[in-house]
Short mmCIF file of C-alpha atoms in Angstrom, two decimals:
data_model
loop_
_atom_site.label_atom_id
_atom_site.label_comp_id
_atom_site.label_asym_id
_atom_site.label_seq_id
_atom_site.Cartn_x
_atom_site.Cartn_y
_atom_site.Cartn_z
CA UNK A 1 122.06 235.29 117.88
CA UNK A 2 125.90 236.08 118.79
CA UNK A 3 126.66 233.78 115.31
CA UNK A 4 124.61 236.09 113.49
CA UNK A 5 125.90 239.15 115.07
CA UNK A 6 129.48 238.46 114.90
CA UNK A 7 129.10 237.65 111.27
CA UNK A 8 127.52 240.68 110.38
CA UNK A 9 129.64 242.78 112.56
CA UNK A 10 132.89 241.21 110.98
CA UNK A 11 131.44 241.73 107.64
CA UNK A 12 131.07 245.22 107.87
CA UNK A 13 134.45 245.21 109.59
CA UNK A 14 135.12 244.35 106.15
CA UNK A 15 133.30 246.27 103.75
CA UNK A 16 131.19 243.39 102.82
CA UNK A 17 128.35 244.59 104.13
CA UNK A 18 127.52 248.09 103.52
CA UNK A 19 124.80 250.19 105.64
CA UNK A 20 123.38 251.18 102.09
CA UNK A 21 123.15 248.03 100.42
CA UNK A 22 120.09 246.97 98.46
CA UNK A 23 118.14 243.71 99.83
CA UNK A 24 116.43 241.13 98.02
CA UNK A 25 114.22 239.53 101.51
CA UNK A 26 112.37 235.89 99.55
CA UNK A 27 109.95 235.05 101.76
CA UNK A 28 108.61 232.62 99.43
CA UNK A 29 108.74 229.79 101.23
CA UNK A 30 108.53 231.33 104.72
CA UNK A 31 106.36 229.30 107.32
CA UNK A 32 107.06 229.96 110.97
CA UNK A 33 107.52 233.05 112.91
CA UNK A 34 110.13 235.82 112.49
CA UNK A 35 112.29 236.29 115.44
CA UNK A 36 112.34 240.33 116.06
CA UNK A 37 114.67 240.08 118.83
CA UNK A 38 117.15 239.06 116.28
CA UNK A 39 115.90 241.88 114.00
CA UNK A 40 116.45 244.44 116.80
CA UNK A 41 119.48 243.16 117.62
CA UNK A 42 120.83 243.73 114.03
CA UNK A 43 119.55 246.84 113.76
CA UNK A 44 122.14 247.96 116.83
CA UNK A 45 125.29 246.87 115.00
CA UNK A 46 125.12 250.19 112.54
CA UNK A 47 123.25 253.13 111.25
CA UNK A 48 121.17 250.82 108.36
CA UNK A 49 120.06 253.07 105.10
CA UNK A 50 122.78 255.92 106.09
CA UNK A 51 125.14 255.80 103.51
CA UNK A 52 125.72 257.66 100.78
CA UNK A 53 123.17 256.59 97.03
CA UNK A 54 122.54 254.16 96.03
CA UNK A 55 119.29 254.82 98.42
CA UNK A 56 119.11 251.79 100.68
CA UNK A 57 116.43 249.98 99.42
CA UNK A 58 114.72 246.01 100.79
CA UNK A 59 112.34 244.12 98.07
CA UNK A 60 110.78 241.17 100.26
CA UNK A 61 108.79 238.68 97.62
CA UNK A 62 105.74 236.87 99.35
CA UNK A 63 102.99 234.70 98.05
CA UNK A 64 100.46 236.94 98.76
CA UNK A 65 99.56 240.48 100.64
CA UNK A 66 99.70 238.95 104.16
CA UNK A 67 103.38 239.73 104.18
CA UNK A 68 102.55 243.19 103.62
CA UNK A 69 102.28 243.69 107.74
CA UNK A 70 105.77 242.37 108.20
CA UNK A 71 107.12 244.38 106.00
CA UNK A 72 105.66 247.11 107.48
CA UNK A 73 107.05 246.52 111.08
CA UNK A 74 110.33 245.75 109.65
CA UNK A 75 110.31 249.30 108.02
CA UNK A 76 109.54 250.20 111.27
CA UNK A 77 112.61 248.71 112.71
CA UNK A 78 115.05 249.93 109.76
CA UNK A 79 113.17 253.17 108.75
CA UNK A 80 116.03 254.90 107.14
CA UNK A 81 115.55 251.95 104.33
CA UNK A 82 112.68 252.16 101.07
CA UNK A 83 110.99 248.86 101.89
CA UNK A 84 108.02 247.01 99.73
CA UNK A 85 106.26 244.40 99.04
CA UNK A 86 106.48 242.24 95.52
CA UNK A 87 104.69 238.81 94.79
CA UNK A 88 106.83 238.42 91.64
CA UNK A 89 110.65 238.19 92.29
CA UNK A 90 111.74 239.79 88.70
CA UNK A 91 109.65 242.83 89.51
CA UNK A 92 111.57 243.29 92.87
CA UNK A 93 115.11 243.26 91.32
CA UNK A 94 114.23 245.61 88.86
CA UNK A 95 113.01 247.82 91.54
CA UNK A 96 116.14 246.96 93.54
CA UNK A 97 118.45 247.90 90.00
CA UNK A 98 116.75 251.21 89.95
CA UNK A 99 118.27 252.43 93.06
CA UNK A 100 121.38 251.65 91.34
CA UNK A 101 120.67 253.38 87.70
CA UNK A 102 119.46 256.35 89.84
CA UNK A 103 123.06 256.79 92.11
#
């Protein structure tokens, strides 16, 4: 986890990564586990979704619905972000460019 952490923490060290930004999660090919001690640890480095518009927003694209309770304890984790649920990965950037059309 440090590699993660001290590549995210540089990054927004750096402006690259912004507390706001809009997420495209594809979970498409996903098989395993997620590991949410690596989720909670990110969510430490910085106050996710507070930024000023666009609104932070995170698209995840799944197969199917079973993704759906992910999602929701992930918006758990990071509730200051809009987070849902596509099965189709145009209609999630389109959701995603809204956020931008509307800031």
């Amino acid at each position: 986890m440090s590699d993660v952490r001290a590549c995210l923490q540089e990054a927004l060290s750096r402006g690259m990564v912004r507390t706001n930004m809009l997420t495209l999660v594809d979970a498409t090919r996903f098989h395993g586990i997620v590991e949410w001690e690596v989720l909670y640890d990110i969510v430490k480095l910085a106050p996710w979704g507070s930024a000023p518009p666009p609104e932070s927003r995170v698209a995840y694209v799944a197969r199917d619905g079973f993704f759906f309770q992910l999602v929701k304890i992930a918006a758990s984790i990071f509730p200051r972000a809009n987070h849902r649920l596509f099965t189709d990965r145009l209609e999630a950037l389109d959701w995603l460019r809204e956020a931008q059309l509307s800031a």
